[in-house]
Short mmCIF file of C-alpha atoms and ligand atoms in Angstrom, two decimals:
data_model
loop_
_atom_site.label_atom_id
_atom_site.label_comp_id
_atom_site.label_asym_id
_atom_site.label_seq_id
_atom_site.Cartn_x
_atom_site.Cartn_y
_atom_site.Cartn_z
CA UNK F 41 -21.88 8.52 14.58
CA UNK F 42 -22.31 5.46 12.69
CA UNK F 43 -20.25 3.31 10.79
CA UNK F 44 -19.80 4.69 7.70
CA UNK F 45 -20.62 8.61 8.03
CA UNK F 46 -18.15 10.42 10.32
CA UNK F 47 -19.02 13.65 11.49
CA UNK F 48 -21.95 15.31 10.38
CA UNK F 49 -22.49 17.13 7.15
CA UNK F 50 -19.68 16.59 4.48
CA UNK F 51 -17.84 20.08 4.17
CA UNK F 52 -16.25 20.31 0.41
CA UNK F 53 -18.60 23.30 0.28
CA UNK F 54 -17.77 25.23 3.03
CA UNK F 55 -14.03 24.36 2.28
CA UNK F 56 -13.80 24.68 -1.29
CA UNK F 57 -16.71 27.31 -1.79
CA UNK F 58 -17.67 25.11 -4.99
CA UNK F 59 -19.46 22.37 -5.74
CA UNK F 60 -18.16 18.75 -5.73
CA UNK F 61 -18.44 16.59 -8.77
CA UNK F 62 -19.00 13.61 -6.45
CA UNK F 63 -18.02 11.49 -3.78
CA UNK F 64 -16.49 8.09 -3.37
CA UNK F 65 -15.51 5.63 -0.64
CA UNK F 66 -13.14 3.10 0.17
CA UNK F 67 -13.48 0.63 3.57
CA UNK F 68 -10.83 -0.23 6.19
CA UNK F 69 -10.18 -4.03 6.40
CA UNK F 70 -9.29 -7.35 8.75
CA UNK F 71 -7.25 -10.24 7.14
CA UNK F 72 -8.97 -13.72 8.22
CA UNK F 73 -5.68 -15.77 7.51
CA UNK F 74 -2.47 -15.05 5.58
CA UNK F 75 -0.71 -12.59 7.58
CA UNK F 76 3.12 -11.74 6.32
CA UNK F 77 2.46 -13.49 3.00
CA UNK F 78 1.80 -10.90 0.42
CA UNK F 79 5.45 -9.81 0.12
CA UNK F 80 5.93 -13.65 0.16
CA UNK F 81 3.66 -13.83 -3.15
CA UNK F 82 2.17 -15.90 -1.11
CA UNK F 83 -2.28 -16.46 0.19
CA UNK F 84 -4.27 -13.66 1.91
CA UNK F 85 -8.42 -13.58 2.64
CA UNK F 86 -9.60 -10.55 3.85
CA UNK F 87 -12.78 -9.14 4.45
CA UNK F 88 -13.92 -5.34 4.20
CA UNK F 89 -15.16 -3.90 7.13
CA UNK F 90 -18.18 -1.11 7.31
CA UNK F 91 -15.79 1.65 8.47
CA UNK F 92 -15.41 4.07 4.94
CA UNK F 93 -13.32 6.65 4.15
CA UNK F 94 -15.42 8.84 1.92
CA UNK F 95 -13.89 11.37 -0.63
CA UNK F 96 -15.83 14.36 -2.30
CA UNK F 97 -14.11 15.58 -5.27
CA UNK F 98 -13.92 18.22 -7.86
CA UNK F 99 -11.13 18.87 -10.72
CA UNK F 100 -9.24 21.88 -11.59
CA UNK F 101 -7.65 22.83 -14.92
CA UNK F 102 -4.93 24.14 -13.30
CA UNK F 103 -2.47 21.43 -11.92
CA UNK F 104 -3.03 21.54 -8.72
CA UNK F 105 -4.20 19.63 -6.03
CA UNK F 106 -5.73 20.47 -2.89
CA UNK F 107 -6.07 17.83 -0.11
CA UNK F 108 -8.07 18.66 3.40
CA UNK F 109 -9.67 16.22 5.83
CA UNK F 110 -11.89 16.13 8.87
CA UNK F 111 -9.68 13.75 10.69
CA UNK F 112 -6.73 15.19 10.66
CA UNK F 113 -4.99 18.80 11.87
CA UNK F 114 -3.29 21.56 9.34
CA UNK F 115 -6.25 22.46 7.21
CA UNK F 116 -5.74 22.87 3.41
CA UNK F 117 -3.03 21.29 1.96
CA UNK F 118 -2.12 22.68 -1.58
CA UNK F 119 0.55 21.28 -4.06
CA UNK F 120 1.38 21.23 -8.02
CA UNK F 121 1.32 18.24 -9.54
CA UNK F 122 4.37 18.78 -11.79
CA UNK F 123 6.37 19.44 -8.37
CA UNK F 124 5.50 16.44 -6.37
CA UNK F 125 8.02 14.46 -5.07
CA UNK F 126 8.14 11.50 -2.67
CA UNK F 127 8.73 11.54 1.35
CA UNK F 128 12.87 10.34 0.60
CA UNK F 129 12.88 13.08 -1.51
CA UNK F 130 11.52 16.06 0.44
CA UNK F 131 7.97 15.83 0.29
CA UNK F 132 6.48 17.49 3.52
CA UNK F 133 3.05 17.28 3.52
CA UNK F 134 2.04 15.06 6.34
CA UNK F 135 -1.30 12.92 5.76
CA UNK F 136 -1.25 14.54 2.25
CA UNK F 137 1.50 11.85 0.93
CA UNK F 138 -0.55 9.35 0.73
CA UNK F 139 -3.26 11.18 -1.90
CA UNK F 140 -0.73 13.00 -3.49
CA UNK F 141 1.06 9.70 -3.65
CA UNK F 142 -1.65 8.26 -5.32
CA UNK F 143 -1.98 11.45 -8.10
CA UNK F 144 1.79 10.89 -8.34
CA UNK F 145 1.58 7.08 -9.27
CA UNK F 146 -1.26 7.58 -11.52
CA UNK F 147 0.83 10.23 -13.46
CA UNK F 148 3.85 7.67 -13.33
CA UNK F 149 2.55 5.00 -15.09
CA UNK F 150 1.24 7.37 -17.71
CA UNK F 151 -2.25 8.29 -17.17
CA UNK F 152 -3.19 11.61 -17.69
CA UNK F 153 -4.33 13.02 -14.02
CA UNK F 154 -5.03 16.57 -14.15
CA UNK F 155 -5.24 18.78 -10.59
CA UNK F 156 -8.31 18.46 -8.06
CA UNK F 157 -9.73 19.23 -5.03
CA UNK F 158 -10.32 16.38 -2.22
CA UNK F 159 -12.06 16.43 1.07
CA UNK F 160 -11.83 13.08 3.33
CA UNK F 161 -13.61 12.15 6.21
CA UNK F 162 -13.08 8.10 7.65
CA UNK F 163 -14.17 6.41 10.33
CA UNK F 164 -11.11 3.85 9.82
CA UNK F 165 -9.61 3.82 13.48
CA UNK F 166 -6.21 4.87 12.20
CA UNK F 167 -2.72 2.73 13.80
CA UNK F 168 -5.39 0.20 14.58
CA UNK F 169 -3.89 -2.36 11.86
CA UNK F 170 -7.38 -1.63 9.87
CA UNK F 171 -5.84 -0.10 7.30
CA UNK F 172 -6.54 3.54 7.31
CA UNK F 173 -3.90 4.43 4.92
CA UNK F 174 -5.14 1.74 2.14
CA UNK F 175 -8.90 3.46 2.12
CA UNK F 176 -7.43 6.57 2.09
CA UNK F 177 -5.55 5.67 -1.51
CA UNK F 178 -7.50 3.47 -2.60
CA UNK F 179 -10.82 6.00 -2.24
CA UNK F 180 -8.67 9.12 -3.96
CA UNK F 181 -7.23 6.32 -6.87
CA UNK F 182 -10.66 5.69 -7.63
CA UNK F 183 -12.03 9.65 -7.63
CA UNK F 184 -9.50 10.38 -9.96
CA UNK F 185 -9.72 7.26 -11.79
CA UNK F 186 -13.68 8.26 -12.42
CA UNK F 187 -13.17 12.12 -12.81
CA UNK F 188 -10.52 11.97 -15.14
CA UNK F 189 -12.23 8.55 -17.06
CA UNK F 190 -8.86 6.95 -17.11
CA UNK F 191 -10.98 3.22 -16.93
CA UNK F 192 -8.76 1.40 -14.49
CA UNK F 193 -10.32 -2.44 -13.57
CA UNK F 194 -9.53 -3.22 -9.55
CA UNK F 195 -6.34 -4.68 -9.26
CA UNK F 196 -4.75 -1.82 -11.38
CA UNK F 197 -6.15 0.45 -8.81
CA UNK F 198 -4.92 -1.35 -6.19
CA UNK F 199 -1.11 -1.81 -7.74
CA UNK F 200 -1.54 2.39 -8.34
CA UNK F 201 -2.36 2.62 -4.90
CA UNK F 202 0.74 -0.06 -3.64
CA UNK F 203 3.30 1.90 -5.69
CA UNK F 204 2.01 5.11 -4.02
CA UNK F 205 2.45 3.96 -0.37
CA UNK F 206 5.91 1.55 -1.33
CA UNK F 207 7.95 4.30 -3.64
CA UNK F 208 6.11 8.09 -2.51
CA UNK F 209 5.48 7.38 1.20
CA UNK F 210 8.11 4.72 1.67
CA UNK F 211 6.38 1.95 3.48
CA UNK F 212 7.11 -1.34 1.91
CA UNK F 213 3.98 -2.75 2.45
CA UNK F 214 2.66 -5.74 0.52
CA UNK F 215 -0.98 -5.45 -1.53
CA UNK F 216 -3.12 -7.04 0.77
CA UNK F 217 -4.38 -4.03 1.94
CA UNK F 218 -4.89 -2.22 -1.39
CA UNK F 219 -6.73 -5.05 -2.59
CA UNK F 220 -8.78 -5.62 0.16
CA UNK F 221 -10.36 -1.95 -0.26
CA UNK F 222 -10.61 -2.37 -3.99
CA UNK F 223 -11.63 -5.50 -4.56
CA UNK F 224 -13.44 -6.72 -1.23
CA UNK F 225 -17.52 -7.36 -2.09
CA UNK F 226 -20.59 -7.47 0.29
CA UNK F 227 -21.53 -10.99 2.23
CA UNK F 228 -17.68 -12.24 0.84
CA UNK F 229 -14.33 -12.72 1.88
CA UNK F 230 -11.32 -12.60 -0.58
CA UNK F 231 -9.36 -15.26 -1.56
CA UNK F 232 -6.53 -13.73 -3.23
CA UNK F 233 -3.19 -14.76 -4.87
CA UNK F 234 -1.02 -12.06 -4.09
CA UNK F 235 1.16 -13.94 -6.63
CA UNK F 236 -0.98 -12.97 -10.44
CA UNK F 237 -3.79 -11.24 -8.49
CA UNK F 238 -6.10 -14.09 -9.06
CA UNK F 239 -9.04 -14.15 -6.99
CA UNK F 240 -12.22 -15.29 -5.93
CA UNK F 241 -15.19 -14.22 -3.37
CA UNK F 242 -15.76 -16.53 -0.86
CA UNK F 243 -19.13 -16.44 1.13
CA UNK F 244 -19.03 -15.37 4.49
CA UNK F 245 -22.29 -15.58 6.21
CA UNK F 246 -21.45 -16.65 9.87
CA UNK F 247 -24.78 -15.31 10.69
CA UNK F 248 -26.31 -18.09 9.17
CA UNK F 249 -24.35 -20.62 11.18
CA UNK F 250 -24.89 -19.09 14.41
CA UNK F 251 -21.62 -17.24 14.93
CA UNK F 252 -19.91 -14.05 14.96
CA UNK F 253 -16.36 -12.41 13.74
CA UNK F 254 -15.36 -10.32 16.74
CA UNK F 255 -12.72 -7.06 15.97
CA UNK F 256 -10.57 -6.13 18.92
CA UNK F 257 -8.65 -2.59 18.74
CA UNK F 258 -6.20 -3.27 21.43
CA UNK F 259 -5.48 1.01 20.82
CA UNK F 260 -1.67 0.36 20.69
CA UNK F 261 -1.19 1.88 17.70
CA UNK F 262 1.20 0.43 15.56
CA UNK F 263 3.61 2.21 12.95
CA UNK F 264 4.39 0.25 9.93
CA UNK F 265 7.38 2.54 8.67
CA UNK F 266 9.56 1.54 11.91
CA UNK F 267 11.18 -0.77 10.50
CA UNK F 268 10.46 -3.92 12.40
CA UNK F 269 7.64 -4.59 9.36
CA UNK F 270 11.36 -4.22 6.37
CA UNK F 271 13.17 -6.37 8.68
CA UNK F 272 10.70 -8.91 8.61
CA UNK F 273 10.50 -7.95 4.36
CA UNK F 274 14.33 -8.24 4.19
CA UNK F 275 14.64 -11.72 6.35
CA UNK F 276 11.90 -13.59 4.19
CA UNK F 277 13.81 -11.97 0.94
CA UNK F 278 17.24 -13.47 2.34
CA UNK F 279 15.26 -16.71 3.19
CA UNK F 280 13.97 -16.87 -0.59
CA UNK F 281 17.68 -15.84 -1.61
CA UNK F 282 19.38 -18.98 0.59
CA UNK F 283 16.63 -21.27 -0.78
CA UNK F 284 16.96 -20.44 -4.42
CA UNK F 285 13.42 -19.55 -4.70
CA UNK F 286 12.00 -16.51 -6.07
CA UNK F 287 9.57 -16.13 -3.17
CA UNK F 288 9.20 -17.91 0.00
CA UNK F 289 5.78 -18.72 -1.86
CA UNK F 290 7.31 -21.76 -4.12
CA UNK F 291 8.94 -23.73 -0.85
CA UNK F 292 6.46 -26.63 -0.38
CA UNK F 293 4.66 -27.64 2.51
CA UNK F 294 6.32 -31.13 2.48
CA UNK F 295 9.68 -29.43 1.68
CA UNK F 296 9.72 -27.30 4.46
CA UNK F 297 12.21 -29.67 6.67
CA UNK F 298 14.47 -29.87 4.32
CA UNK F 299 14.25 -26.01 3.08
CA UNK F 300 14.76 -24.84 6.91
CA UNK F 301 17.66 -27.32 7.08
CA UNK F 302 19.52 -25.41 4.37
CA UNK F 303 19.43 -21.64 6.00
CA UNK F 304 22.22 -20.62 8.95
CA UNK F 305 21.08 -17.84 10.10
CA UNK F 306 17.94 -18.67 13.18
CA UNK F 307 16.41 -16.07 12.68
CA UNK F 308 15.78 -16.17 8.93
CA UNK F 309 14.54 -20.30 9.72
CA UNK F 310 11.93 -18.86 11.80
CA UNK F 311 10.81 -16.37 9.43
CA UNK F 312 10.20 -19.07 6.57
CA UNK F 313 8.59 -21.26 9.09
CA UNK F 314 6.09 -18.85 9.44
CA UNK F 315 5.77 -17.75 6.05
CA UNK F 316 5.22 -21.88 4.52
CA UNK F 317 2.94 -22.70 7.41
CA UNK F 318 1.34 -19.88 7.01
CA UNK F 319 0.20 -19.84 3.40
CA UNK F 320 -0.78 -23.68 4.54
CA UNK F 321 -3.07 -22.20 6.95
CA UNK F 322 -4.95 -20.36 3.89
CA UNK F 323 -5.36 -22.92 2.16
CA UNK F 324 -6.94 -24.92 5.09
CA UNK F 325 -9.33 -22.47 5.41
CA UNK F 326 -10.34 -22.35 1.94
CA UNK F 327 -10.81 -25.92 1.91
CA UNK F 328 -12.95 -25.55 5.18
CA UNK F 329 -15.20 -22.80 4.30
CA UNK F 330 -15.70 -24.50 0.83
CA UNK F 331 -16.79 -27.77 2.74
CA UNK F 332 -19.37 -25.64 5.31
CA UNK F 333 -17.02 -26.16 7.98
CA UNK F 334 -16.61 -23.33 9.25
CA UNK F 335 -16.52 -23.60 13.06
CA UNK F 336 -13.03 -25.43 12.23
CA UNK F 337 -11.71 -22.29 10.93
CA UNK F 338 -11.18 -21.42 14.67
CA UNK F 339 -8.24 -23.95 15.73
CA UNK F 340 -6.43 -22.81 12.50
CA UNK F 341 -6.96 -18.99 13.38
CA UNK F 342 -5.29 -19.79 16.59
CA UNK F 343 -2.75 -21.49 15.10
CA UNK F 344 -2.03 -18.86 13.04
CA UNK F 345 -1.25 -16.57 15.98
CA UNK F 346 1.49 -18.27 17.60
CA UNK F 347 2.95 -18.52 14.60
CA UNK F 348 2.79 -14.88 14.11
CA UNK F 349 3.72 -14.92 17.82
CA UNK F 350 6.59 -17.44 17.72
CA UNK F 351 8.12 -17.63 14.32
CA UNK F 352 7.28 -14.35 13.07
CA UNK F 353 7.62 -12.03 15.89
CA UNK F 354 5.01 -9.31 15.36
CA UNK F 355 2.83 -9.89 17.91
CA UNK F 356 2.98 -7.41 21.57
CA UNK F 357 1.26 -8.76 25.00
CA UNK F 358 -1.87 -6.88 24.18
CA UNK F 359 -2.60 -8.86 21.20
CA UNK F 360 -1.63 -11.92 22.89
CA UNK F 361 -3.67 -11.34 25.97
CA UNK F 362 -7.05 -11.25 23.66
CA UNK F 363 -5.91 -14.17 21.96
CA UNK F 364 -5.78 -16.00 25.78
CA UNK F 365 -8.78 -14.65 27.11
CA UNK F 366 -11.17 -15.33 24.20
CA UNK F 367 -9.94 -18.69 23.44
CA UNK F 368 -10.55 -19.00 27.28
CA UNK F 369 -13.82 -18.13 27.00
CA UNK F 370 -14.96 -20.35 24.39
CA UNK F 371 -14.09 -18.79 21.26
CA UNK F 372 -13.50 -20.89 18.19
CA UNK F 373 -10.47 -19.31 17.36
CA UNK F 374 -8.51 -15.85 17.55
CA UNK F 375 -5.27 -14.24 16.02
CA UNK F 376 -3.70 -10.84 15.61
CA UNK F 377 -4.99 -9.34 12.31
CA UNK F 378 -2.56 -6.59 9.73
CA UNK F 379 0.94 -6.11 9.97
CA UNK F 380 1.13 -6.72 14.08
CA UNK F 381 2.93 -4.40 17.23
CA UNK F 382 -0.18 -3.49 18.22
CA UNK F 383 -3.32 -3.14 16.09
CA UNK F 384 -6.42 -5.41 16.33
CA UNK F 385 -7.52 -9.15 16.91
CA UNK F 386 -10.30 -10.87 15.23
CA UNK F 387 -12.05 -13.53 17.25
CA UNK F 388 -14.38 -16.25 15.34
CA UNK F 389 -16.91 -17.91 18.28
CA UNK F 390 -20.63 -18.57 18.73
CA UNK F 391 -23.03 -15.29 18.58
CA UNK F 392 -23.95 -16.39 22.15
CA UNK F 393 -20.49 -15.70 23.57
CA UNK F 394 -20.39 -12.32 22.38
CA UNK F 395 -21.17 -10.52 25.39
CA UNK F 396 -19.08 -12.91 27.69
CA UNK F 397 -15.87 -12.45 25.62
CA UNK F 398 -16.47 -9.09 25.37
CA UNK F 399 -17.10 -8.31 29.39
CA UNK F 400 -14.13 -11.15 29.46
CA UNK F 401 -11.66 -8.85 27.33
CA UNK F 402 -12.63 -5.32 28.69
CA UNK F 403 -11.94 -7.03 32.49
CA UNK F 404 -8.62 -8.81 31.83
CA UNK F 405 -7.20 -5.40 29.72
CA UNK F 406 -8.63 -3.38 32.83
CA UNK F 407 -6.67 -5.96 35.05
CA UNK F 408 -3.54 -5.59 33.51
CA UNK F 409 -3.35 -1.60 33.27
CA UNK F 410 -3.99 -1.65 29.58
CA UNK F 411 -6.39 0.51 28.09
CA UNK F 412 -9.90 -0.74 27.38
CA UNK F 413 -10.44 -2.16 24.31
CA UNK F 414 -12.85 -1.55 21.49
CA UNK F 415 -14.72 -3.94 20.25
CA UNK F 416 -16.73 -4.49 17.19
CA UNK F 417 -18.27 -6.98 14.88
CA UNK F 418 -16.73 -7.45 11.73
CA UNK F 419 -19.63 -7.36 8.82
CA UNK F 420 -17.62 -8.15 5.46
CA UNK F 421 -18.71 -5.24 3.65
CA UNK F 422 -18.70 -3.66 0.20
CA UNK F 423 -15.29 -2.40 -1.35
CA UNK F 424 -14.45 0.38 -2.94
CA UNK F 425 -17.30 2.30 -5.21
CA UNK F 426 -19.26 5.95 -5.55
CA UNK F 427 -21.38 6.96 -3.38
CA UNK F 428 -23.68 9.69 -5.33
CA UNK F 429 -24.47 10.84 -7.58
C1 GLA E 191 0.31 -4.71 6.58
C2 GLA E 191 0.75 -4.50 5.14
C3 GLA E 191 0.24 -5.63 4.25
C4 GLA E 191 0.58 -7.00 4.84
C5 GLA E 191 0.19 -7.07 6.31
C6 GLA E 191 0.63 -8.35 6.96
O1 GLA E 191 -1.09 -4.59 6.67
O2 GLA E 191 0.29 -3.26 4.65
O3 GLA E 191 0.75 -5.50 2.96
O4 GLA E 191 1.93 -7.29 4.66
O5 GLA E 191 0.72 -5.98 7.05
O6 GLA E 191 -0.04 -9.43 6.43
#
């Protein structure tokens, strides 16, 4: 199986027993550096990975919509448009939320989405913090968007996609991830205002330099719904609240001091700390990759993940442990990558190390009774588009 085709011969045929119209993908992601910031309106840069999830799709004149996919159990899943309603509300469709979320959205802000039939297949490691669920949307927003001509531009997709996951399947994510899928191009990473959406495609050729981006699924799966990911929502949103800021996004660097000064509660300080330094760290990378620099990314990667660690609290031993061994090794730089509790590390170090870290990682997770580790190379990738006709 490669990268981007999962498992054999795509089946809409043998499902549907009709032609599809076409077929479209979206990829799974890693975040380089601004992690907890996109609720903060804050910096994020990530990079699209090769992983796809691939859609083939067909309307129907007749309301409905019928969701299936190779990767996950139940079969067929049929609903009516008219009926759908989201997870608070007694939708129980499993997987199927999060494409009927998407029709749902669509249809919510007024565009006219008509019924269809959808067959996935992804090779997104799901729980692995890759963002499985943002391909998934992202790749059914932009079926529909095409069958039904409806002539959305990227960051409308993405904000269809948000509202989906936030108000139909109830996770209060952030857009990061939405973006990422939509937006992401070939060769580039994203540097992205999660603020007005502004953006800009950073190169990202560490071939050329002589050195690698590493992914590391540690295989705890994490679960983004459990709450740990609102508390973190609702402490920077008191933060913002006790600063008099609209989002932890307008405290200044240089204010920072004096901002923490002014909040009680200890928790809350830690959050912003996190949050300020954090959006810092983006910028420092910016300003390194834009001055060729980019083995000094490393240090600020690192940084980054006792902060995440530390302040933020959404890291688990796993993570940590590849974070240790790598930077052991040699690497330039490592840090947790997605929303944390699990989920996967990136590591940034020379192509030479790659085997070392690797044998490195797979020993120490062996010695400590945790399950072996996958690791890949992360090749920033093409976002969202269709793939035939
Ligand atoms: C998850 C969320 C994103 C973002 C990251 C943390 O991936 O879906 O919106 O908040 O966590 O940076």
């Amino acid at each position: 199986m490669s990268a981007t085709t999962a498992g054999g011969a795509f089946r809409f045929r043998e499902i549907y027993e009709r032609e599809p119209e076409g077929a479209w993908g979206a990829p799974g992601r890693v975040n380089l550096i601004g992690e907890h910031t996109d609720y903060n309106e804050g910096f994020v840069m990530p990079l699209a990975l090769p992983h796809l999830c691939r859609v083939e799709a067909a309307r129907r004149d007749d309301g409905v919509l019928r969701v299936h996919s190779s990767d996950q159990p139940g079969g067929v899943v049929e609903l009516t448009l008219d009926g759908l309603a989201p997870v608070a509300e007694g939708f129980a469709g499993g997987w199927a939320a999060y494409p009927a979320g998407v029709a749902w959205s669509l249809r919510t802000a007024g565009h006219r989405v008509g019924g269809a039939d959808l067959h996935f297949e992804s090779t997104v490691p799901t729980g692995a913090g890759l963002s499985s669920s943002a391909a998934l949307e992202v790749s059914t927003g932009l079926a529909l968007d095409d069958l039904y001509g409806l002539g959305l531009d990227r960051p409308s997709l993405a904000e269809v996609c948000r509202r989906a996951e936030n108000e139909f399947v109830g996770v209060p994510s952030g857009i990061l991830d939405q973006m990422a899928a939509a937006c992401c191009t070939e060769g580039h990473a994203l540097y992205l205002d999660t603020r007005d959406l502004q953006r800009r495609q950073v190169p990202f050729d560490l071939a050329l330099e002589g050195l690698r981006l590493l992914v590391v699924d540690t295989r705890v799966t994490h679960e983004l719904g459990d709450g740990a990911y609102a508390e973190r929502r609702r402490g920077c949103e008191a933060g913002a609240a006790a600063l008099g800021v609209r989002a932890l996004r307008d405290v200044p660097l240089d204010g920072l001091d004096e901002a923490l000064g002014r909040i009680e509660d200890p928790v809350v300080r830690r959050y912003v700390h996190h949050v300020v330094t954090e959006n810092d760290r983006v910028r420092q990378v910016i300003a390194l990759l834009d001055a060729g620099e980019t083995r000094a990314v490393g240090p600020v990667l690192t940084a980054g993940h006792r902060s995440l660690r530390d302040d933020f609290a959404v890291s688990c031993p796993e993570l940590d442990l590849v974070v240790e061994v790598a930077v052991d090794r040699g690497a330039l730089g490592a840090r947790m990558t997605g929303g944390g509790f699990g989920g996967s590390a990136i590591v940034l170090l020379d192509e030479v190390l790659v085997d070392d870290v690797r044998e490195a990682l797979v020993l120490a997770f062996a010695e400590a009774g945790y399950a072996e580790p996958e690791v890949f190379e992360a090749v920033p990738s093409a976002g969202a588009r269709r793939l035939t006709p």
